[in-house]
PDB file of C-alpha atoms in Angstrom:
ATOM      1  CA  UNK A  30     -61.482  30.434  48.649  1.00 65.00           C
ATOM      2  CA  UNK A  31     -59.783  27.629  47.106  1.00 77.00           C
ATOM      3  CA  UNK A  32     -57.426  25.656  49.193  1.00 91.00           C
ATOM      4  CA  UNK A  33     -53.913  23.726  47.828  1.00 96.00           C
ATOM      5  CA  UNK A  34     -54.713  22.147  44.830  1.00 96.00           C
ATOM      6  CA  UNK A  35     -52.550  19.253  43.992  1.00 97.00           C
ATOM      7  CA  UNK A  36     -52.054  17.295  40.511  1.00 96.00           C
ATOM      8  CA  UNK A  37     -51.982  14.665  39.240  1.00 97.00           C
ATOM      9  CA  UNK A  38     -53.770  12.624  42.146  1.00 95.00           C
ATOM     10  CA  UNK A  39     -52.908   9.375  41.255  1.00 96.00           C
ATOM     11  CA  UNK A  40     -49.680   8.425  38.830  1.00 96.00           C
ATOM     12  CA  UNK A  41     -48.162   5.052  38.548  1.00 98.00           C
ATOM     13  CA  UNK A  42     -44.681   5.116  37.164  1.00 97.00           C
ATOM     14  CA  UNK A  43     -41.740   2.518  36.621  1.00 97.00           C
ATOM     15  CA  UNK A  44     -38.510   1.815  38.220  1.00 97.00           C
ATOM     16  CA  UNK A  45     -35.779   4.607  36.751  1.00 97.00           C
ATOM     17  CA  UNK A  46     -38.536   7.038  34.941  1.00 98.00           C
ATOM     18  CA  UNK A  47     -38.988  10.430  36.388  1.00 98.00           C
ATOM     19  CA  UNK A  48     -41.976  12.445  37.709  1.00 98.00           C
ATOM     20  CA  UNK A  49     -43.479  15.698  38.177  1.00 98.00           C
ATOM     21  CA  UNK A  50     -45.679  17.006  40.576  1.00 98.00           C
ATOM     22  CA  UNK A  51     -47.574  20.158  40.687  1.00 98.00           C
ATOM     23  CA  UNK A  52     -48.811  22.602  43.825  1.00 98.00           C
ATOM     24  CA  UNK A  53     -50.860  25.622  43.734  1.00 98.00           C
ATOM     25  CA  UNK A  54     -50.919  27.415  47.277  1.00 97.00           C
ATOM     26  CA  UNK A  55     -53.675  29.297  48.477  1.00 96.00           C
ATOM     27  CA  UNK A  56     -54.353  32.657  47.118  1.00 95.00           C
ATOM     28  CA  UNK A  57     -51.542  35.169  48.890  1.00 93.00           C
ATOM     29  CA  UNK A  58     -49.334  32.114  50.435  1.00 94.00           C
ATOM     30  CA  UNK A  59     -45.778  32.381  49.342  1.00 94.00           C
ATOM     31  CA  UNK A  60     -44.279  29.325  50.919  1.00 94.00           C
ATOM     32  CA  UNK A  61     -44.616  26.343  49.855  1.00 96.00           C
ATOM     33  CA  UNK A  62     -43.529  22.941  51.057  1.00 95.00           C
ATOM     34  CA  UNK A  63     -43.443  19.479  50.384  1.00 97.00           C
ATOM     35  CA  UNK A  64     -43.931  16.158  52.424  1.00 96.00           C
ATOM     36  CA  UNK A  65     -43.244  12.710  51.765  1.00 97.00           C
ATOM     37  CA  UNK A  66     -45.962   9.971  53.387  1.00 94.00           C
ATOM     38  CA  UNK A  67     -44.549   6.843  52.621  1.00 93.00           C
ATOM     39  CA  UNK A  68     -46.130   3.885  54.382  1.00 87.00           C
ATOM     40  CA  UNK A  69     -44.312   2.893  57.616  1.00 81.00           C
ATOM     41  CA  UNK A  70     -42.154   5.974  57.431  1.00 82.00           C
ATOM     42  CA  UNK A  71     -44.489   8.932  58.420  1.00 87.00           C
ATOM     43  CA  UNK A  72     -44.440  12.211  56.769  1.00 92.00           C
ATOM     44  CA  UNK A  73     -40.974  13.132  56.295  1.00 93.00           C
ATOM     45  CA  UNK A  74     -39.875  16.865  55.190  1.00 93.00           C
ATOM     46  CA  UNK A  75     -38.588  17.631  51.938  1.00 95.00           C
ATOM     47  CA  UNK A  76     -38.726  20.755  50.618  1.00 95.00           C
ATOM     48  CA  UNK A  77     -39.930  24.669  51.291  1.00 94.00           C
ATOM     49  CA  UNK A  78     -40.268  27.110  49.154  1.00 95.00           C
ATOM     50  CA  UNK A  79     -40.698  30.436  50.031  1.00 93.00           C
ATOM     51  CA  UNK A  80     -40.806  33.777  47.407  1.00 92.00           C
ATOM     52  CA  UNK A  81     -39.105  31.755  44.991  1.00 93.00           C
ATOM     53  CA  UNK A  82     -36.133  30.412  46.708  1.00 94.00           C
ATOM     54  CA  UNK A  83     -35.499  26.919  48.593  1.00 94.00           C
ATOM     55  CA  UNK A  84     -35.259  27.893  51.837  1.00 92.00           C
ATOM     56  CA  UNK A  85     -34.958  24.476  53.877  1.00 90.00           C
ATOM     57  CA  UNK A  86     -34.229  20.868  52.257  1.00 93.00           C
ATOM     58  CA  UNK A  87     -34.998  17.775  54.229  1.00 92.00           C
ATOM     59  CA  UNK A  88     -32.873  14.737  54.407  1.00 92.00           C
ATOM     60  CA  UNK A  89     -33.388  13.005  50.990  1.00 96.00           C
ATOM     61  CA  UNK A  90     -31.031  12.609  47.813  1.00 96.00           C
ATOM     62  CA  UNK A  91     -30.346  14.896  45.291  1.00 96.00           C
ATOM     63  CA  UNK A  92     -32.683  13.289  42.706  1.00 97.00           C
ATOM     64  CA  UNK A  93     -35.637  15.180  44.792  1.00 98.00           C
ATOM     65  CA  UNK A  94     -35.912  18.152  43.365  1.00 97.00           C
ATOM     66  CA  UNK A  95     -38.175  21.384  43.072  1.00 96.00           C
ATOM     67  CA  UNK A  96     -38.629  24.775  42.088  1.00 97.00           C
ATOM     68  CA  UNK A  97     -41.319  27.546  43.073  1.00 97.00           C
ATOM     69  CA  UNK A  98     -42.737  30.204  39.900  1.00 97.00           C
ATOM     70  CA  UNK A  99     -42.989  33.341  40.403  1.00 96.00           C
ATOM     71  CA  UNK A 100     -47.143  32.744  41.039  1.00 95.00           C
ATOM     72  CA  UNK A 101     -45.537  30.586  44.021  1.00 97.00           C
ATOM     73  CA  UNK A 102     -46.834  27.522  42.503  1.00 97.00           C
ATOM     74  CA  UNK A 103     -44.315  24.577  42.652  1.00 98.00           C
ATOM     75  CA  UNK A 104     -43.375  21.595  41.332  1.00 98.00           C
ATOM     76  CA  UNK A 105     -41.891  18.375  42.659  1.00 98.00           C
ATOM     77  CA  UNK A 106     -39.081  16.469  40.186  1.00 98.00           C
ATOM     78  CA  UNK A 107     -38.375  13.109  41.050  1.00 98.00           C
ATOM     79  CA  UNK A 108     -35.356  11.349  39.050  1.00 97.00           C
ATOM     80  CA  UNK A 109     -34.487   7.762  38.543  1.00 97.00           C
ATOM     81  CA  UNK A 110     -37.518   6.552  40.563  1.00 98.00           C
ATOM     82  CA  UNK A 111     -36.865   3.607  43.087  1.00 97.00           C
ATOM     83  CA  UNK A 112     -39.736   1.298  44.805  1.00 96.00           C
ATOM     84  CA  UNK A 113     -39.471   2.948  48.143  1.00 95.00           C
ATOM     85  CA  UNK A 114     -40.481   6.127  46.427  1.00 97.00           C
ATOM     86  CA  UNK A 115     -43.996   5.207  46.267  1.00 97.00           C
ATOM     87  CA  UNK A 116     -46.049   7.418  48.653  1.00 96.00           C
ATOM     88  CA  UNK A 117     -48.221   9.937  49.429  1.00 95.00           C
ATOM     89  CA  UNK A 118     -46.813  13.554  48.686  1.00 97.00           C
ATOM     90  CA  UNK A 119     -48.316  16.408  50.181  1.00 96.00           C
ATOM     91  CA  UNK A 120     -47.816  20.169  49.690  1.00 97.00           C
ATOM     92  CA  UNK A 121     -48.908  22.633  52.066  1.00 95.00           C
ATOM     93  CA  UNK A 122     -48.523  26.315  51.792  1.00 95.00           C
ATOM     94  CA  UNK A 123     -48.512  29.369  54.377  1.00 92.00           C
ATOM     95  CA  UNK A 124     -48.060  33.268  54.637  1.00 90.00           C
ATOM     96  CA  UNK A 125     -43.834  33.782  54.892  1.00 84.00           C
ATOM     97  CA  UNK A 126     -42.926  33.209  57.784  1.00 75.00           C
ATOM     98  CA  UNK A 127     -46.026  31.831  59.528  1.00 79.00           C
ATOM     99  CA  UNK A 128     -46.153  28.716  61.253  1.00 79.00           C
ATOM    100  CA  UNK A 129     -49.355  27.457  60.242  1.00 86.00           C
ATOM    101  CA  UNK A 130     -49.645  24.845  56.963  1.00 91.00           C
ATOM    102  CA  UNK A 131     -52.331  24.116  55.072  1.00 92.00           C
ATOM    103  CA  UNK A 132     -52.188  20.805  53.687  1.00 94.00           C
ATOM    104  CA  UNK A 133     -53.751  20.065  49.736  1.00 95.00           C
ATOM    105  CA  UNK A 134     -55.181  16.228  49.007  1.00 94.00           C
ATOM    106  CA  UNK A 135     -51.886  15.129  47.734  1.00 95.00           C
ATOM    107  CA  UNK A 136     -50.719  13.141  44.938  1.00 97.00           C
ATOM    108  CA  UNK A 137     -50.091   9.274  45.264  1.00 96.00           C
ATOM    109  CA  UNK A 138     -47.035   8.120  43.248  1.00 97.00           C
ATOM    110  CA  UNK A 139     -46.635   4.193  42.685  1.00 97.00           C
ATOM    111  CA  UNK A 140     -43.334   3.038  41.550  1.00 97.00           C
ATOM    112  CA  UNK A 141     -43.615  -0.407  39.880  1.00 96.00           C
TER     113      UNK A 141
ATOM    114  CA  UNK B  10     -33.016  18.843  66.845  1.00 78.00           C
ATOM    115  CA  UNK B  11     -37.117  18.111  67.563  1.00 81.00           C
ATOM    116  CA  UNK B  12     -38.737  15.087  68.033  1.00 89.00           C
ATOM    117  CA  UNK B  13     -42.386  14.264  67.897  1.00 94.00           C
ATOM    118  CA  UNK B  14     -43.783  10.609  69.742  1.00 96.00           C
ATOM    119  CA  UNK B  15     -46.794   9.917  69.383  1.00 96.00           C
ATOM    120  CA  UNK B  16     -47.426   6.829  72.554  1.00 91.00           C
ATOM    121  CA  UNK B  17     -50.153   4.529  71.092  1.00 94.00           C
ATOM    122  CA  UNK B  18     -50.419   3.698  67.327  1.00 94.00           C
ATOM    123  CA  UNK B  19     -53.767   2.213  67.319  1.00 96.00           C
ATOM    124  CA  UNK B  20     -56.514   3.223  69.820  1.00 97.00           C
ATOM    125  CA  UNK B  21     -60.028   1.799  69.687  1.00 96.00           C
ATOM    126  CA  UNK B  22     -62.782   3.002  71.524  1.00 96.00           C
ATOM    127  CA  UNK B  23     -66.559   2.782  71.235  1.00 96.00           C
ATOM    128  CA  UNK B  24     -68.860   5.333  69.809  1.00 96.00           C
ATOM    129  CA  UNK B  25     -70.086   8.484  72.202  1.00 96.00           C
ATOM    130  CA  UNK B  26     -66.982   7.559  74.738  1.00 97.00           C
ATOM    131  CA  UNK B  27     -64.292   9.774  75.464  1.00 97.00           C
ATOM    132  CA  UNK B  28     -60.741   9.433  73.988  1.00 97.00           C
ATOM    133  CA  UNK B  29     -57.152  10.984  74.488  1.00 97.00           C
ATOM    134  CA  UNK B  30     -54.401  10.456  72.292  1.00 98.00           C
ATOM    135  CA  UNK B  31     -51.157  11.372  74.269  1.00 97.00           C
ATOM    136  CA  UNK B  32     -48.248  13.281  72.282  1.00 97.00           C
ATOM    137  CA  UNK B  33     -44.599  14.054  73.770  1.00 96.00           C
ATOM    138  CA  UNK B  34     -42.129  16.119  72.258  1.00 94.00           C
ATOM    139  CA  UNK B  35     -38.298  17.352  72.422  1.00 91.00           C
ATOM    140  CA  UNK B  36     -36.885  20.551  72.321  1.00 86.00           C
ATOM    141  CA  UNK B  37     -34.288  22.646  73.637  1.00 82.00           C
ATOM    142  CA  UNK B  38     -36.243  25.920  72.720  1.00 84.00           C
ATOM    143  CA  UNK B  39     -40.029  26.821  72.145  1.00 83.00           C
ATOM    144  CA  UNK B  40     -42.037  25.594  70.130  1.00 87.00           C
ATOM    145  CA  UNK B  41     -45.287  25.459  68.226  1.00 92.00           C
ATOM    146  CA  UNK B  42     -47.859  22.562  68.690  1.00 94.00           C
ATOM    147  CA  UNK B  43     -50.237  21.354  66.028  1.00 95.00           C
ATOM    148  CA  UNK B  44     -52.405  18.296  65.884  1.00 97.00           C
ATOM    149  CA  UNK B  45     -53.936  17.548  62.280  1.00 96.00           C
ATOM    150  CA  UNK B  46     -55.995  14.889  61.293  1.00 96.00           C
ATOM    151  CA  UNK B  47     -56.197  12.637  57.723  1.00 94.00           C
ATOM    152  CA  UNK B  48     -59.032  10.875  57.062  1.00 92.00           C
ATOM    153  CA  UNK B  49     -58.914   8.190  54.523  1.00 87.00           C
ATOM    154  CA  UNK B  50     -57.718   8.822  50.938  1.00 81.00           C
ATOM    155  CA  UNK B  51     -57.173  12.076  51.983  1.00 85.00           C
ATOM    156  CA  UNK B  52     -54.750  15.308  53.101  1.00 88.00           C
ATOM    157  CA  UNK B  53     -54.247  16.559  56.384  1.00 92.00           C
ATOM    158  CA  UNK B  54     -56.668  19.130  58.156  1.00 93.00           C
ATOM    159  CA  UNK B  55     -55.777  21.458  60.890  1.00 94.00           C
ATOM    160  CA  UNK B  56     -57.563  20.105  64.110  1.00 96.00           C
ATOM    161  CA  UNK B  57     -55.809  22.733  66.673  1.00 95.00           C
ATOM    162  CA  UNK B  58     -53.211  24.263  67.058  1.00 93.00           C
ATOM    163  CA  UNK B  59     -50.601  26.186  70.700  1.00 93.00           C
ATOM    164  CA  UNK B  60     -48.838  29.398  69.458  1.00 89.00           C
ATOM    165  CA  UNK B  61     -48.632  30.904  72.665  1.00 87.00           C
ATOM    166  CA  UNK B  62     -50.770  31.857  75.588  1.00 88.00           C
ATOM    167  CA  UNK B  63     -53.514  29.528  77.293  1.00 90.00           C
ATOM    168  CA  UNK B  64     -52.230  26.355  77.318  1.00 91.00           C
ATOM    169  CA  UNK B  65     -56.104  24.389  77.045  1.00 95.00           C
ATOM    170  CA  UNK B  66     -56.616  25.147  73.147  1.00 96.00           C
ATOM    171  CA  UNK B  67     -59.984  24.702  71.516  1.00 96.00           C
ATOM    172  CA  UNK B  68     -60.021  23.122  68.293  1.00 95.00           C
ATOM    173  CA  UNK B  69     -62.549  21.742  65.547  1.00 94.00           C
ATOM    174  CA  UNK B  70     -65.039  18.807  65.688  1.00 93.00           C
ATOM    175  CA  UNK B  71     -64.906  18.973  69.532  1.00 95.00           C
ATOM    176  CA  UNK B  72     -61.695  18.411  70.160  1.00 97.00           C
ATOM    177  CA  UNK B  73     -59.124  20.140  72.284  1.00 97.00           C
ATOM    178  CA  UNK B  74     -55.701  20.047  74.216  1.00 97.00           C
ATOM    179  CA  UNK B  75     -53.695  21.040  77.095  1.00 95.00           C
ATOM    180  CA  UNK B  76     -50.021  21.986  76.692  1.00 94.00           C
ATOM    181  CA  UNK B  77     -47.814  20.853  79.148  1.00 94.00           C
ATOM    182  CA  UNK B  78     -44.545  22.342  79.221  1.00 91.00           C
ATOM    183  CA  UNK B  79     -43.120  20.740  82.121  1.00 92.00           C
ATOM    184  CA  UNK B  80     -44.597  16.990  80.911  1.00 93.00           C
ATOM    185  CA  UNK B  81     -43.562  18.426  77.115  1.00 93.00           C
ATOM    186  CA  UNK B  82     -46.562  16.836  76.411  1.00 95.00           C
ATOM    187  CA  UNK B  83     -49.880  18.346  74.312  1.00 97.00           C
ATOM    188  CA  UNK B  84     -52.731  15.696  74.419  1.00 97.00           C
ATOM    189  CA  UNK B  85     -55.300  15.375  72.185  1.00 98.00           C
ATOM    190  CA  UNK B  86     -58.414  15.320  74.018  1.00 98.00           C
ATOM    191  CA  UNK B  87     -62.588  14.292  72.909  1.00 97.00           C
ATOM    192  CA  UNK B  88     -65.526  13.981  75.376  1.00 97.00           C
ATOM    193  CA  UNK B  89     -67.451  11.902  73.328  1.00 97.00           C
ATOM    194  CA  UNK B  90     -66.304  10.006  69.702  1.00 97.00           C
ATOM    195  CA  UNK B  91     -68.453   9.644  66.641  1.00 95.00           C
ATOM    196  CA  UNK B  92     -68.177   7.233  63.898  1.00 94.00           C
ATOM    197  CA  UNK B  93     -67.069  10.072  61.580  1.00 94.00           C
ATOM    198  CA  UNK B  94     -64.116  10.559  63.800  1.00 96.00           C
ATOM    199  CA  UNK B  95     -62.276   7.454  62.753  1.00 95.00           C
ATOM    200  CA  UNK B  96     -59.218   8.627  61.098  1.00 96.00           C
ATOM    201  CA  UNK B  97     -55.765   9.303  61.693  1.00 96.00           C
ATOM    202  CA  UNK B  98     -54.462  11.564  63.970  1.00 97.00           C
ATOM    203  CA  UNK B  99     -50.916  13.829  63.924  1.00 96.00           C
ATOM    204  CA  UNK B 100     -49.100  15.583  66.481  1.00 96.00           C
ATOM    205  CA  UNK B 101     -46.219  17.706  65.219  1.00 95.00           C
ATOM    206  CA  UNK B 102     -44.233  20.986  66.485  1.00 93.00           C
ATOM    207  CA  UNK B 103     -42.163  23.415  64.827  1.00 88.00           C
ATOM    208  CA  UNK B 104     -39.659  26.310  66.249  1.00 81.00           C
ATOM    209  CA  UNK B 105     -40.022  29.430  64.851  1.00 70.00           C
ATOM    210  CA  UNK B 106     -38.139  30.583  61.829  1.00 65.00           C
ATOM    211  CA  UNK B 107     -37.514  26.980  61.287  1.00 67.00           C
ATOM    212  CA  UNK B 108     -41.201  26.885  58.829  1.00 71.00           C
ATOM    213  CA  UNK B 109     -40.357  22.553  58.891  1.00 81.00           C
ATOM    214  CA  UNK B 110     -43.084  21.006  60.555  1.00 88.00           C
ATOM    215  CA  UNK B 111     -42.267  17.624  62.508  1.00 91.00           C
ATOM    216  CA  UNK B 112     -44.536  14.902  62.628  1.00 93.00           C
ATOM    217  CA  UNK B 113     -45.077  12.435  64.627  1.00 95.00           C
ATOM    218  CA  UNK B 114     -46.261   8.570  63.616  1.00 94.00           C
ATOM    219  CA  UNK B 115     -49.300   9.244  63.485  1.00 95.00           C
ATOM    220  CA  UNK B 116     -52.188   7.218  65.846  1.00 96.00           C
ATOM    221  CA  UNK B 117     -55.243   5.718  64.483  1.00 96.00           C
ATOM    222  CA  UNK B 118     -58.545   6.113  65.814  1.00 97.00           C
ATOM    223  CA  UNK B 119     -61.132   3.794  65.288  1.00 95.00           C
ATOM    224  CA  UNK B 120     -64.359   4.120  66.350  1.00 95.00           C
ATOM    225  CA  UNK B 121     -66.349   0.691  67.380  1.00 90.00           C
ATOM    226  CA  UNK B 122     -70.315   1.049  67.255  1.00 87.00           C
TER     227      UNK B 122
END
């Protein structure tokens, strides 16, 4: 069974450009969410997605932004990138309404 | 609201020694108790996890922990360490319904030969 597949891996963007970043759950997983590991920070909540809808939105700006397909993939729109947006983001996906996450690889953004 | 701390940030110990990595949380309801672990350059993987009933939970790789309710504490717990356990290690709950995991810091475990 494949697990969360994340993509791209690795990106290295400038200061104001904007990125995308892609999720596939495991097979029958309809949430979805998103993390933010930015060094010295932790992982921080962002986003989950569950049967299409955002469900829960963590404490960042408005420029974070997702969406979840009707496959329950989901992307991950950053806008006007910043420096302290470089990090580690991770997506993990579960049945709806269970507790436990499975975490993909994650994709490491650099903001130059 | 939840919090997650996590009491040591580093911990070294030597190979085939034991090792506990203390977590405390905060709640004002029930919660859910996971502790995952990310080795280098990588994601996070599901060590153990406390839904409900016994409170010593059995995880992968050997390890295991005890929930405390009355200490809101759920240690992390190894009898003896290998080198391929050197990574770092996260304690976070969640309250059901809530599906937002909180993390703590994070500690890192190295392993000394």
């Amino acid at each position: 069974e494949a697990g969360v597949t994340q993509s791209p891996t690795h990106l290295i963007k400038t200061r104001g450009q904007q990125v995308t970043l892609r999720c596939s759950p495991i097979s029958g997983h309809t949430s979805v969410y998103w993390y933010q590991q930015a060094l010295g920070l932790g992982l921080q909540f962002l986003l989950w997605y569950d049967e299409g809808e955002e469900r829960n939105r963590g404490n960042f700006p408005p420029r974070f932004s997702g969406r979840q397909f009707p496959n329950y993939s989901s992307e991950l729109n950053v806008n006007a990138l910043e420096l302290e947006d470089s990090a580690l983001y991770l997506c993990a996906s579960s049945f709806s309404g269970a507790n436990v996450l499975t975490f993909g690889a994650g994709s490491r953004l650099t903001v130059l | 609201a939840q919090s997650v701390t996590q009491l040591d940030s580093q911990v070294p110990v030597f190979e085939e020694a034991p090792v506990e990595l203390r977590c405390n949380y905060s709640s004002s309801v029930s919660v859910y108790l996971f502790w995952y672990v990310q080795y280098p350059n990588q994601g996070l993987q599901l060590l153990l996890k406390y839904l409900s009933g016994s409170t010593l939970v059995k995880g992968i790789n050997g390890f295991e922990a005890e929930f405390n309710k009355s200490q809101t504490s759920f240690h992390l717990r190894k009898p003896s360490v290998h080198i391929s356990d050197t990574a770092e290690y996260f304690c976070a709950v969640s309250i059901q319904g809530a599906q937002k995991l909180v993390f703590g810091q994070g500690t890192r475990l190295t392993i000394n030969p």
